[in-house]
Amino acid sequence: MGSTRRELASAMEADGETALYSRMMKSIHSSHEWGNKVRMLKLPLILTDPKLYAGAIAQFYKLTKTLELKLLKHKEEALVARVFSLDLEVAPGYEADLQQLLGPGWSKEAESLCTPATRAYCEIIEEATLPELVAASFILYGALVIGGGKITQRRVKRVLPACDHVLYDVAEDMPKARKKFKSLFTEMGQDCPEKSEELVRQAARFMALNNTVVLSIPCMPSWWKTAASAGTLALLAWLLHRRNKT
């Protein structure tokens, strides 16, 4: 949350409000802030259980894999070729983590963990226009380029050592990757001004779709059901005891 707020402030200061990158960042700001509040409520619970964490990253693996396959189909198109120039392919990082967390049958299990919100989002990506694919890339890649890196990887591994968190290791030189990401969208706005309004609008739309996925992710650990059941039984026993006494 803090990194995105700082990135927005930096973008506005460096480029002014007219640069496409800055405008796209501004369009997602309030939605991103709201989504982060939900994430911060869910994340402490998710990180208590490797299976829950696997379920959470399975959603974004499904989205990213769908996006990357769709981008590959259109790699010769000028707008999509710009996205390819970032040299990002992040689905394998998710796959490595899911294999460690879920074992040999990880692919089938990860698919079964996907929520209806994730599947609906994937359908939108499958039918997306080229500007929509670029906007989806801005959201799904941007989260890892801006918020990822080896520092994030080490921090998460200290909390949840069950996997190597390869998904965060998107580039050797993260400052360079962030600068390249920002420059790509800034230059896209300069070279394709007729696409700018749609890209700004679609960035906000795909950020909102991300939030529907975040809301859908289960966050109650397996022990909670046992504890809740035990608590319910204890309450019933106490009520029966009170009733018998009266």
Coordinates of N, CA and C in Angstrom, one line a residue:
M1 N 0.8 -1.2 0.0 CA 0.0 0.0 0.0 C 0.9 1.2 0.0
G2 N 1.8 1.3 0.9 CA 2.7 2.5 1.0 C 3.5 2.6 -0.3
S3 N 4.0 1.5 -0.9 CA 4.8 1.6 -2.1 C 4.1 2.2 -3.2
T4 N 2.8 1.8 -3.4 CA 2.0 2.3 -4.5 C 1.7 3.8 -4.3
R5 N 1.4 4.2 -3.0 CA 1.2 5.6 -2.7 C 2.4 6.4 -3.1
R6 N 3.6 5.9 -2.7 CA 4.8 6.6 -3.0 C 5.1 6.7 -4.5
E7 N 4.8 5.6 -5.2 CA 5.0 5.5 -6.6 C 4.1 6.5 -7.3
L8 N 2.8 6.6 -6.8 CA 1.9 7.6 -7.4 C 2.4 9.0 -7.2
A9 N 2.9 9.3 -6.0 CA 3.4 10.7 -5.8 C 4.6 11.0 -6.6
S10 N 5.5 10.0 -6.7 CA 6.7 10.1 -7.5 C 6.4 10.3 -9.0
A11 N 5.4 9.6 -9.5 CA 5.0 9.7 -10.9 C 4.5 11.1 -11.2
M12 N 3.6 11.6 -10.3 CA 3.0 12.9 -10.5 C 4.0 14.0 -10.5
E13 N 5.0 13.8 -9.6 CA 6.0 14.9 -9.4 C 6.9 14.9 -10.6
A14 N 7.3 13.7 -11.1 CA 8.3 13.6 -12.2 C 7.7 13.9 -13.6
D15 N 6.5 13.5 -13.8 CA 5.9 13.6 -15.1 C 4.7 14.6 -15.3
G16 N 4.2 15.0 -14.1 CA 3.0 15.8 -14.2 C 1.8 14.9 -14.4
E17 N 0.6 15.5 -14.3 CA -0.6 14.7 -14.3 C -1.0 14.3 -15.7
T18 N -0.3 14.7 -16.8 CA -0.7 14.4 -18.1 C -0.1 13.2 -18.7
A19 N 1.1 12.7 -18.1 CA 1.7 11.5 -18.6 C 0.8 10.3 -18.4
L20 N 0.7 9.4 -19.3 CA -0.2 8.2 -19.3 C 0.1 7.4 -18.0
Y21 N 1.3 7.1 -17.7 CA 1.6 6.3 -16.5 C 1.0 6.9 -15.3
S22 N 1.2 8.2 -15.1 CA 0.7 8.9 -14.0 C -0.9 8.9 -14.0
R23 N -1.5 9.1 -15.1 CA -2.9 9.0 -15.2 C -3.5 7.7 -14.9
M24 N -2.8 6.6 -15.3 CA -3.3 5.3 -15.0 C -3.1 5.0 -13.5
M25 N -2.0 5.4 -12.9 CA -1.8 5.2 -11.5 C -2.9 6.0 -10.7
K26 N -3.2 7.2 -11.1 CA -4.2 8.0 -10.5 C -5.6 7.3 -10.6
S27 N -5.9 6.7 -11.7 CA -7.2 6.1 -11.9 C -7.4 4.9 -11.0
I28 N -6.4 4.2 -10.6 CA -6.5 3.0 -9.8 C -6.3 3.3 -8.3
H29 N -6.0 4.6 -8.0 CA -5.5 4.9 -6.6 C -6.6 4.5 -5.5
S30 N -7.8 5.1 -5.7 CA -8.8 4.8 -4.6 C -9.2 3.4 -4.5
S31 N -9.3 2.7 -5.7 CA -9.6 1.3 -5.7 C -8.5 0.4 -5.1
H32 N -7.3 0.8 -5.4 CA -6.1 0.1 -4.8 C -6.1 0.3 -3.3
E33 N -6.3 1.5 -2.9 CA -6.3 1.7 -1.4 C -7.4 0.9 -0.7
W34 N -8.6 0.8 -1.3 CA -9.6 0.0 -0.7 C -9.3 -1.5 -0.7
G35 N -8.7 -1.9 -1.9 CA -8.3 -3.3 -1.9 C -7.2 -3.7 -0.9
N36 N -6.3 -2.8 -0.7 CA -5.3 -3.0 0.3 C -5.8 -3.1 1.7
K37 N -6.8 -2.4 2.0 CA -7.4 -2.5 3.3 C -8.0 -3.9 3.5
V38 N -8.6 -4.4 2.5 CA -9.2 -5.8 2.5 C -8.0 -6.8 2.7
R39 N -6.9 -6.6 1.9 CA -5.8 -7.5 1.9 C -5.2 -7.5 3.3
M40 N -5.0 -6.3 3.9 CA -4.4 -6.3 5.2 C -5.2 -6.9 6.3
L41 N -6.5 -7.0 6.1 CA -7.4 -7.8 7.0 C -7.2 -9.3 6.8
K42 N -7.1 -9.7 5.6 CA -7.1 -11.1 5.3 C -5.7 -11.7 5.4
L43 N -4.7 -11.0 5.0 CA -3.3 -11.5 4.9 C -2.8 -12.2 6.2
P44 N -3.0 -11.6 7.4 CA -2.4 -12.2 8.6 C -3.0 -13.6 8.8
L45 N -4.3 -13.8 8.4 CA -4.9 -15.1 8.5 C -4.4 -16.1 7.5
I46 N -4.3 -15.6 6.2 CA -3.8 -16.4 5.1 C -2.4 -16.9 5.4
L47 N -1.6 -16.1 6.0 CA -0.2 -16.5 6.2 C 0.0 -17.5 7.3
T48 N -1.1 -17.8 8.0 CA -1.0 -18.8 9.1 C -1.1 -20.2 8.6
D49 N -1.5 -20.3 7.3 CA -1.8 -21.7 6.7 C -1.2 -21.8 5.3
P50 N -0.2 -22.6 5.0 CA 0.3 -22.7 3.7 C -0.8 -23.0 2.6
K51 N -1.8 -23.8 3.0 CA -2.8 -24.2 2.0 C -3.6 -22.9 1.7
L52 N -3.9 -22.1 2.6 CA -4.6 -20.8 2.4 C -3.8 -19.9 1.5
Y53 N -2.5 -19.9 1.7 CA -1.6 -19.0 0.9 C -1.6 -19.6 -0.5
A54 N -1.5 -20.9 -0.6 CA -1.6 -21.5 -2.0 C -2.9 -21.1 -2.7
G55 N -4.0 -21.1 -2.0 CA -5.2 -20.8 -2.6 C -5.2 -19.3 -3.0
A56 N -4.6 -18.5 -2.2 CA -4.6 -17.0 -2.6 C -3.7 -16.8 -3.9
I57 N -2.5 -17.4 -3.9 CA -1.7 -17.2 -5.1 C -2.2 -17.9 -6.3
A58 N -3.0 -19.0 -6.1 CA -3.6 -19.7 -7.2 C -4.5 -18.9 -8.0
Q59 N -5.2 -17.9 -7.4 CA -6.1 -17.0 -8.1 C -5.3 -16.2 -9.1
F60 N -4.2 -15.6 -8.6 CA -3.4 -14.7 -9.4 C -2.5 -15.4 -10.4
Y61 N -2.2 -16.7 -10.1 CA -1.5 -17.5 -11.1 C -2.5 -17.8 -12.3
K62 N -3.7 -18.1 -12.0 CA -4.7 -18.4 -13.0 C -4.9 -17.1 -13.9
L63 N -5.0 -16.0 -13.3 CA -5.2 -14.7 -14.0 C -3.9 -14.4 -14.9
T64 N -2.8 -14.6 -14.3 CA -1.5 -14.2 -15.0 C -1.3 -15.2 -16.1
K65 N -1.5 -16.5 -15.9 CA -1.3 -17.5 -17.0 C -2.2 -17.2 -18.1
T66 N -3.5 -16.9 -17.8 CA -4.5 -16.6 -18.9 C -4.0 -15.3 -19.6
L67 N -3.6 -14.3 -18.9 CA -3.1 -13.1 -19.6 C -1.9 -13.4 -20.5
E68 N -0.9 -14.1 -20.0 CA 0.3 -14.4 -20.7 C 0.1 -15.2 -22.0
L69 N -0.8 -16.1 -21.9 CA -1.2 -16.9 -23.1 C -1.9 -16.1 -24.1
K70 N -2.8 -15.2 -23.6 CA -3.5 -14.3 -24.5 C -2.5 -13.3 -25.2
L71 N -1.6 -12.7 -24.4 CA -0.6 -11.8 -24.9 C 0.2 -12.5 -26.0
L72 N 0.6 -13.8 -25.8 CA 1.4 -14.5 -26.7 C 0.7 -14.6 -28.1
K73 N -0.6 -14.8 -28.1 CA -1.4 -14.9 -29.3 C -1.3 -13.6 -30.1
H74 N -1.1 -12.5 -29.4 CA -1.1 -11.2 -30.1 C 0.2 -10.5 -30.1
K75 N 1.3 -11.2 -29.9 CA 2.6 -10.6 -29.7 C 3.1 -9.8 -30.9
E76 N 2.5 -10.0 -32.1 CA 3.0 -9.2 -33.3 C 2.2 -7.9 -33.3
E77 N 1.2 -7.7 -32.5 CA 0.5 -6.4 -32.5 C 1.3 -5.4 -31.8
A78 N 1.3 -4.2 -32.3 CA 2.2 -3.1 -31.8 C 2.0 -2.9 -30.3
L79 N 0.8 -2.7 -29.9 CA 0.6 -2.5 -28.4 C 1.1 -3.6 -27.6
V80 N 0.8 -4.8 -27.9 CA 1.2 -6.0 -27.2 C 2.7 -6.2 -27.2
A81 N 3.3 -5.9 -28.4 CA 4.8 -6.0 -28.5 C 5.5 -5.1 -27.5
R82 N 4.9 -3.9 -27.2 CA 5.5 -3.0 -26.2 C 5.5 -3.7 -24.8
V83 N 4.4 -4.5 -24.5 CA 4.4 -5.2 -23.2 C 5.4 -6.3 -23.2
F84 N 5.6 -7.0 -24.3 CA 6.7 -8.0 -24.4 C 8.1 -7.4 -24.2
S85 N 8.2 -6.1 -24.6 CA 9.5 -5.5 -24.5 C 10.0 -5.4 -23.0
L86 N 9.0 -5.6 -22.1 CA 9.4 -5.6 -20.6 C 10.1 -6.8 -20.2
D87 N 10.1 -7.9 -21.1 CA 10.8 -9.1 -20.8 C 10.3 -9.7 -19.5
L88 N 9.0 -9.7 -19.3 CA 8.4 -10.2 -18.1 C 7.6 -11.5 -18.4
E89 N 7.8 -12.6 -17.7 CA 7.0 -13.8 -17.7 C 7.0 -14.3 -16.3
V90 N 5.9 -14.0 -15.6 CA 5.9 -14.3 -14.2 C 5.1 -15.5 -13.8
A91 N 4.4 -16.1 -14.7 CA 3.6 -17.4 -14.4 C 4.5 -18.5 -13.9
P92 N 5.7 -18.7 -14.4 CA 6.6 -19.7 -13.9 C 7.0 -19.6 -12.4
G93 N 7.1 -18.3 -12.0 CA 7.3 -18.1 -10.5 C 6.2 -18.6 -9.7
Y94 N 5.0 -18.3 -10.1 CA 3.8 -18.8 -9.4 C 3.8 -20.4 -9.4
E95 N 4.1 -20.9 -10.6 CA 4.1 -22.4 -10.7 C 5.1 -23.0 -9.7
A96 N 6.3 -22.4 -9.6 CA 7.3 -23.0 -8.7 C 6.8 -23.0 -7.2
D97 N 6.2 -21.9 -6.8 CA 5.7 -21.8 -5.5 C 4.5 -22.8 -5.2
L98 N 3.6 -22.8 -6.2 CA 2.5 -23.7 -6.0 C 2.9 -25.2 -6.0
Q99 N 3.9 -25.6 -6.8 CA 4.4 -26.9 -6.7 C 5.0 -27.3 -5.4
Q100 N 5.7 -26.3 -4.8 CA 6.3 -26.5 -3.4 C 5.1 -26.6 -2.4
L101 N 4.1 -25.8 -2.5 CA 3.1 -25.8 -1.5 C 2.1 -26.9 -1.6
L102 N 1.8 -27.3 -2.9 CA 0.7 -28.3 -3.1 C 1.2 -29.7 -3.5
G103 N 2.5 -29.8 -3.9 CA 3.0 -31.1 -4.3 C 2.8 -31.5 -5.7
P104 N 3.0 -32.7 -6.1 CA 3.1 -33.2 -7.5 C 1.8 -32.9 -8.3
G105 N 0.6 -32.9 -7.6 CA -0.6 -32.6 -8.3 C -1.1 -31.2 -8.2
W106 N -0.1 -30.3 -8.1 CA -0.3 -28.9 -7.8 C -1.2 -28.2 -8.9
S107 N -1.1 -28.6 -10.2 CA -1.8 -27.9 -11.2 C -3.3 -28.1 -11.1
K108 N -3.7 -29.4 -10.9 CA -5.1 -29.7 -10.8 C -5.7 -29.1 -9.5
E109 N -4.9 -29.2 -8.4 CA -5.4 -28.6 -7.2 C -5.5 -27.1 -7.2
A110 N -4.6 -26.4 -7.8 CA -4.6 -25.0 -8.0 C -5.8 -24.6 -8.8
E111 N -6.1 -25.3 -9.8 CA -7.3 -25.1 -10.6 C -8.6 -25.2 -9.8
S112 N -8.6 -26.2 -8.9 CA -9.8 -26.5 -8.1 C -10.0 -25.4 -7.1
L113 N -8.9 -24.7 -6.7 CA -9.0 -23.6 -5.7 C -9.5 -22.3 -6.2
C114 N -9.5 -22.2 -7.5 CA -9.9 -20.9 -8.1 C -11.4 -20.6 -7.8
T115 N -11.7 -19.3 -7.5 CA -13.0 -18.9 -7.1 C -13.8 -18.5 -8.4
P116 N -15.1 -18.4 -8.2 CA -15.9 -17.9 -9.4 C -15.5 -16.5 -9.8
A117 N -15.1 -15.6 -8.9 CA -14.6 -14.3 -9.3 C -13.4 -14.4 -10.2
T118 N -12.5 -15.3 -9.9 CA -11.3 -15.5 -10.7 C -11.6 -16.0 -12.1
R119 N -12.5 -17.0 -12.1 CA -12.9 -17.5 -13.4 C -13.6 -16.5 -14.3
A120 N -14.4 -15.6 -13.7 CA -15.1 -14.6 -14.4 C -14.1 -13.6 -15.0
Y121 N -13.1 -13.2 -14.2 CA -12.1 -12.3 -14.6 C -11.3 -12.9 -15.8
C122 N -11.0 -14.2 -15.7 CA -10.3 -14.9 -16.8 C -11.1 -14.9 -18.1
E123 N -12.4 -15.0 -18.0 CA -13.2 -14.9 -19.2 C -13.1 -13.6 -19.8
I124 N -13.0 -12.5 -19.0 CA -12.9 -11.2 -19.5 C -11.6 -11.0 -20.2
I125 N -10.5 -11.6 -19.6 CA -9.2 -11.5 -20.3 C -9.2 -12.3 -21.6
E126 N -9.9 -13.4 -21.7 CA -10.0 -14.2 -22.9 C -10.6 -13.4 -24.0
E127 N -11.6 -12.6 -23.7 CA -12.3 -11.8 -24.7 C -11.8 -10.4 -24.9
A128 N -10.7 -10.1 -24.2 CA -10.2 -8.7 -24.2 C -9.7 -8.2 -25.5
T129 N -9.9 -6.9 -25.7 CA -9.3 -6.2 -26.9 C -7.8 -5.9 -26.5
L130 N -7.1 -5.4 -27.5 CA -5.7 -5.1 -27.3 C -5.5 -4.1 -26.2
P131 N -6.2 -2.9 -26.2 CA -6.0 -2.0 -25.1 C -6.4 -2.6 -23.7
E132 N -7.4 -3.5 -23.7 CA -7.7 -4.1 -22.5 C -6.6 -5.1 -22.0
L133 N -6.0 -5.8 -22.9 CA -4.9 -6.6 -22.5 C -3.7 -5.8 -21.9
V134 N -3.4 -4.6 -22.5 CA -2.4 -3.8 -22.0 C -2.7 -3.3 -20.6
A135 N -4.0 -2.9 -20.4 CA -4.4 -2.4 -19.1 C -4.4 -3.5 -18.1
A136 N -4.7 -4.8 -18.5 CA -4.6 -5.9 -17.5 C -3.2 -6.2 -17.2
S137 N -2.3 -6.0 -18.1 CA -0.9 -6.2 -17.9 C -0.4 -5.1 -16.9
F138 N -0.9 -3.9 -17.1 CA -0.5 -2.8 -16.1 C -0.8 -3.2 -14.7
I139 N -2.0 -3.8 -14.5 CA -2.4 -4.2 -13.2 C -1.7 -5.4 -12.7
L140 N -1.7 -6.5 -13.4 CA -1.2 -7.8 -12.9 C 0.3 -7.8 -12.9
Y141 N 1.0 -7.2 -13.9 CA 2.4 -7.1 -13.8 C 2.9 -6.0 -12.8
G142 N 2.1 -4.9 -12.9 CA 2.5 -3.7 -12.0 C 2.6 -4.1 -10.5
A143 N 1.7 -4.9 -10.1 CA 1.7 -5.3 -8.7 C 3.0 -6.0 -8.3
L144 N 3.6 -6.8 -9.2 CA 4.9 -7.4 -8.9 C 6.1 -6.6 -9.2
V145 N 6.0 -5.8 -10.2 CA 7.1 -4.9 -10.6 C 7.3 -3.8 -9.5
I146 N 6.2 -3.2 -9.1 CA 6.3 -2.1 -8.1 C 6.4 -2.7 -6.7
G147 N 5.7 -3.8 -6.3 CA 5.7 -4.3 -5.0 C 6.6 -5.5 -4.7
G148 N 7.2 -6.1 -5.8 CA 7.9 -7.3 -5.7 C 9.4 -7.1 -5.5
G149 N 10.2 -8.2 -5.8 CA 11.6 -8.1 -5.7 C 12.2 -9.0 -4.6
K150 N 13.5 -9.1 -4.6 CA 14.1 -10.1 -3.6 C 13.9 -9.6 -2.2
I151 N 13.8 -8.3 -1.9 CA 13.5 -7.9 -0.5 C 12.1 -8.4 -0.1
T152 N 11.1 -8.2 -0.9 CA 9.8 -8.7 -0.6 C 9.8 -10.2 -0.4
Q153 N 10.5 -10.8 -1.3 CA 10.6 -12.3 -1.3 C 11.2 -12.8 0.1
R154 N 12.2 -12.1 0.5 CA 12.8 -12.5 1.8 C 11.9 -12.3 3.0
R155 N 11.2 -11.1 2.9 CA 10.3 -10.8 4.0 C 9.1 -11.8 4.1
V156 N 8.5 -12.2 3.0 CA 7.4 -13.1 3.0 C 7.9 -14.5 3.5
K157 N 9.1 -14.9 3.0 CA 9.6 -16.2 3.4 C 9.9 -16.3 4.9
R158 N 10.2 -15.2 5.5 CA 10.4 -15.2 7.0 C 9.1 -15.5 7.7
V159 N 8.0 -15.1 7.2 CA 6.7 -15.3 7.8 C 6.2 -16.7 7.4
L160 N 6.3 -17.0 6.1 CA 5.8 -18.3 5.6 C 7.0 -19.1 4.9
P161 N 7.7 -19.9 5.6 CA 8.9 -20.5 5.0 C 8.6 -21.8 4.2
A162 N 7.3 -22.1 4.0 CA 6.9 -23.3 3.3 C 7.2 -23.3 1.8
C163 N 7.6 -22.2 1.2 CA 8.0 -22.2 -0.2 C 9.0 -21.0 -0.4
D164 N 9.6 -21.0 -1.6 CA 10.7 -20.0 -1.8 C 10.1 -18.6 -2.3
H165 N 8.8 -18.5 -2.6 CA 8.2 -17.3 -3.0 C 8.9 -16.7 -4.2
V166 N 9.1 -17.6 -5.2 CA 9.8 -17.2 -6.4 C 9.0 -16.2 -7.2
L167 N 7.7 -16.2 -7.0 CA 6.8 -15.3 -7.8 C 7.2 -13.8 -7.6
Y168 N 7.8 -13.5 -6.5 CA 8.2 -12.1 -6.2 C 9.6 -11.7 -6.9
D169 N 10.3 -12.7 -7.4 CA 11.6 -12.5 -7.9 C 11.5 -12.3 -9.4
V170 N 11.0 -11.1 -9.8 CA 10.6 -10.9 -11.2 C 11.8 -10.3 -12.0
A171 N 12.8 -9.7 -11.4 CA 13.9 -9.1 -12.1 C 15.1 -9.0 -11.2
E172 N 16.3 -9.1 -11.7 CA 17.5 -9.0 -10.9 C 17.7 -7.6 -10.5
D173 N 17.4 -6.6 -11.3 CA 17.6 -5.2 -11.0 C 16.2 -4.6 -10.9
M174 N 15.6 -4.5 -9.7 CA 14.2 -4.1 -9.6 C 14.1 -2.6 -9.9
P175 N 15.0 -1.7 -9.4 CA 14.9 -0.3 -9.8 C 14.8 -0.1 -11.3
K176 N 15.7 -0.8 -12.0 CA 15.7 -0.7 -13.5 C 14.4 -1.2 -14.1
A177 N 13.9 -2.3 -13.5 CA 12.6 -2.9 -14.0 C 11.4 -1.9 -13.8
R178 N 11.4 -1.3 -12.6 CA 10.4 -0.3 -12.3 C 10.5 0.9 -13.3
K179 N 11.7 1.4 -13.5 CA 11.9 2.5 -14.4 C 11.4 2.1 -15.8
K180 N 11.8 0.9 -16.3 CA 11.4 0.5 -17.6 C 9.9 0.4 -17.7
F181 N 9.2 -0.1 -16.7 CA 7.8 -0.3 -16.7 C 7.1 1.1 -16.8
K182 N 7.6 2.0 -16.0 CA 7.0 3.4 -16.0 C 7.2 4.0 -17.3
S183 N 8.4 3.9 -17.9 CA 8.8 4.5 -19.2 C 7.9 4.0 -20.3
L184 N 7.7 2.6 -20.2 CA 6.9 2.0 -21.3 C 5.5 2.7 -21.4
F185 N 4.8 2.8 -20.3 CA 3.5 3.4 -20.3 C 3.5 4.9 -20.6
T186 N 4.5 5.6 -20.1 CA 4.6 7.0 -20.4 C 4.8 7.2 -21.9
E187 N 5.7 6.4 -22.5 CA 6.0 6.5 -24.0 C 4.8 6.1 -24.8
M188 N 4.0 5.1 -24.3 CA 2.9 4.6 -25.0 C 1.8 5.8 -25.1
G189 N 1.7 6.5 -24.1 CA 0.8 7.7 -24.1 C 1.3 8.7 -25.1
Q190 N 2.6 8.9 -25.2 CA 3.1 9.9 -26.2 C 3.0 9.4 -27.6
D191 N 3.2 8.1 -27.8 CA 3.2 7.6 -29.2 C 1.8 7.2 -29.7
C192 N 0.9 6.9 -28.7 CA -0.5 6.4 -29.1 C -1.5 7.3 -28.3
P193 N -1.5 8.6 -28.5 CA -2.4 9.4 -27.6 C -3.9 9.1 -27.8
E194 N -4.2 8.5 -28.9 CA -5.6 8.1 -29.2 C -6.1 6.9 -28.3
K195 N -5.1 6.2 -27.7 CA -5.4 5.1 -26.9 C -5.4 5.4 -25.4
S196 N -5.0 6.6 -25.1 CA -4.7 7.0 -23.7 C -6.0 6.9 -22.8
E197 N -7.1 7.5 -23.3 CA -8.3 7.6 -22.5 C -8.8 6.2 -22.2
E198 N -8.8 5.3 -23.2 CA -9.3 3.9 -23.0 C -8.3 3.2 -22.0
L199 N -7.0 3.4 -22.1 CA -6.1 2.7 -21.2 C -6.3 3.2 -19.8
V200 N -6.5 4.4 -19.6 CA -6.8 5.0 -18.2 C -8.1 4.3 -17.7
R201 N -9.1 4.3 -18.5 CA -10.4 3.8 -18.1 C -10.3 2.3 -17.8
Q202 N -9.6 1.6 -18.6 CA -9.5 0.1 -18.5 C -8.6 -0.3 -17.3
A203 N -7.6 0.6 -17.0 CA -6.8 0.3 -15.8 C -7.7 0.3 -14.5
A204 N -8.6 1.3 -14.5 CA -9.5 1.4 -13.3 C -10.4 0.2 -13.3
R205 N -10.8 -0.2 -14.4 CA -11.7 -1.4 -14.5 C -11.0 -2.7 -14.0
F206 N -9.8 -2.9 -14.5 CA -9.1 -4.1 -14.1 C -8.6 -4.1 -12.6
M207 N -8.4 -2.9 -12.1 CA -8.1 -2.8 -10.7 C -9.3 -3.2 -9.9
A208 N -10.5 -2.8 -10.3 CA -11.7 -3.2 -9.6 C -12.0 -4.7 -9.7
L209 N -11.6 -5.3 -10.9 CA -11.7 -6.7 -11.0 C -10.8 -7.5 -10.1
N210 N -9.6 -6.9 -9.9 CA -8.6 -7.5 -9.0 C -9.3 -7.5 -7.6
N211 N -10.0 -6.5 -7.2 CA -10.6 -6.4 -5.9 C -11.7 -7.5 -5.7
T212 N -12.4 -7.8 -6.8 CA -13.4 -8.8 -6.6 C -12.7 -10.2 -6.3
V213 N -11.5 -10.4 -6.9 CA -10.8 -11.6 -6.6 C -10.3 -11.6 -5.2
V214 N -9.7 -10.5 -4.7 CA -9.2 -10.4 -3.4 C -10.4 -10.7 -2.4
L215 N -11.5 -10.1 -2.6 CA -12.7 -10.4 -1.7 C -13.1 -11.9 -1.7
S216 N -12.9 -12.5 -2.8 CA -13.3 -13.9 -2.9 C -12.4 -15.0 -2.3
I217 N -11.2 -14.5 -2.0 CA -10.2 -15.5 -1.5 C -10.5 -15.9 0.0
P218 N -10.6 -17.2 0.2 CA -10.9 -17.7 1.6 C -9.7 -17.4 2.5
C219 N -10.0 -17.0 3.7 CA -8.9 -16.6 4.6 C -9.1 -17.3 6.0
M220 N -10.0 -18.2 6.2 CA -10.2 -18.8 7.5 C -9.4 -20.1 7.6
P221 N -8.4 -20.2 8.5 CA -7.6 -21.4 8.5 C -8.3 -22.6 9.0
S222 N -7.8 -23.8 8.7 CA -8.5 -25.0 9.0 C -8.8 -25.2 10.5
W223 N -7.9 -24.7 11.3 CA -8.1 -24.9 12.7 C -9.2 -24.0 13.2
W224 N -9.6 -23.0 12.5 CA -10.7 -22.1 12.9 C -12.0 -22.9 13.0
K225 N -12.3 -23.8 12.0 CA -13.5 -24.5 12.0 C -13.6 -25.5 13.2
T226 N -12.4 -26.1 13.6 CA -12.4 -27.0 14.7 C -12.6 -26.2 16.0
A227 N -11.9 -25.0 16.1 CA -12.1 -24.2 17.3 C -13.5 -23.7 17.4
A228 N -14.1 -23.3 16.2 CA -15.5 -22.8 16.2 C -16.5 -23.9 16.7
S229 N -16.2 -25.1 16.2 CA -17.1 -26.2 16.5 C -17.0 -26.5 18.0
A230 N -15.7 -26.5 18.5 CA -15.5 -26.8 19.9 C -16.2 -25.7 20.8
G231 N -16.1 -24.5 20.3 CA -16.7 -23.4 21.1 C -18.2 -23.5 21.1
T232 N -18.8 -23.9 19.9 CA -20.2 -24.1 19.9 C -20.7 -25.2 20.8
L233 N -19.9 -26.3 20.8 CA -20.3 -27.4 21.7 C -20.2 -27.0 23.2
A234 N -19.1 -26.2 23.5 CA -19.0 -25.8 24.9 C -20.1 -24.9 25.3
L235 N -20.6 -24.0 24.3 CA -21.7 -23.1 24.6 C -23.0 -23.9 24.9
L236 N -23.2 -24.9 24.0 CA -24.4 -25.7 24.2 C -24.4 -26.5 25.5
A237 N -23.2 -27.0 25.9 CA -23.1 -27.7 27.1 C -23.4 -26.8 28.3
W238 N -22.9 -25.6 28.2 CA -23.1 -24.6 29.3 C -24.6 -24.3 29.4
L239 N -25.2 -24.1 28.2 CA -26.7 -23.7 28.2 C -27.5 -24.9 28.8
L240 N -27.1 -26.1 28.4 CA -27.8 -27.3 29.0 C -27.7 -27.4 30.5
H241 N -26.4 -27.1 30.9 CA -26.1 -27.2 32.3 C -27.0 -26.1 33.1
R242 N -27.0 -25.0 32.5 CA -27.9 -23.9 33.1 C -29.3 -24.3 33.2
R243 N -29.8 -24.9 32.1 CA -31.2 -25.3 32.0 C -31.5 -26.4 33.1
N244 N -30.6 -27.4 33.2 CA -30.8 -28.4 34.2 C -30.8 -27.9 35.6
K245 N -30.0 -26.9 35.9 CA -29.9 -26.3 37.2 C -31.2 -25.6 37.6
T246 N -31.9 -25.0 36.5 CA -33.1 -24.3 36.8 C -34.3 -25.2 36.8

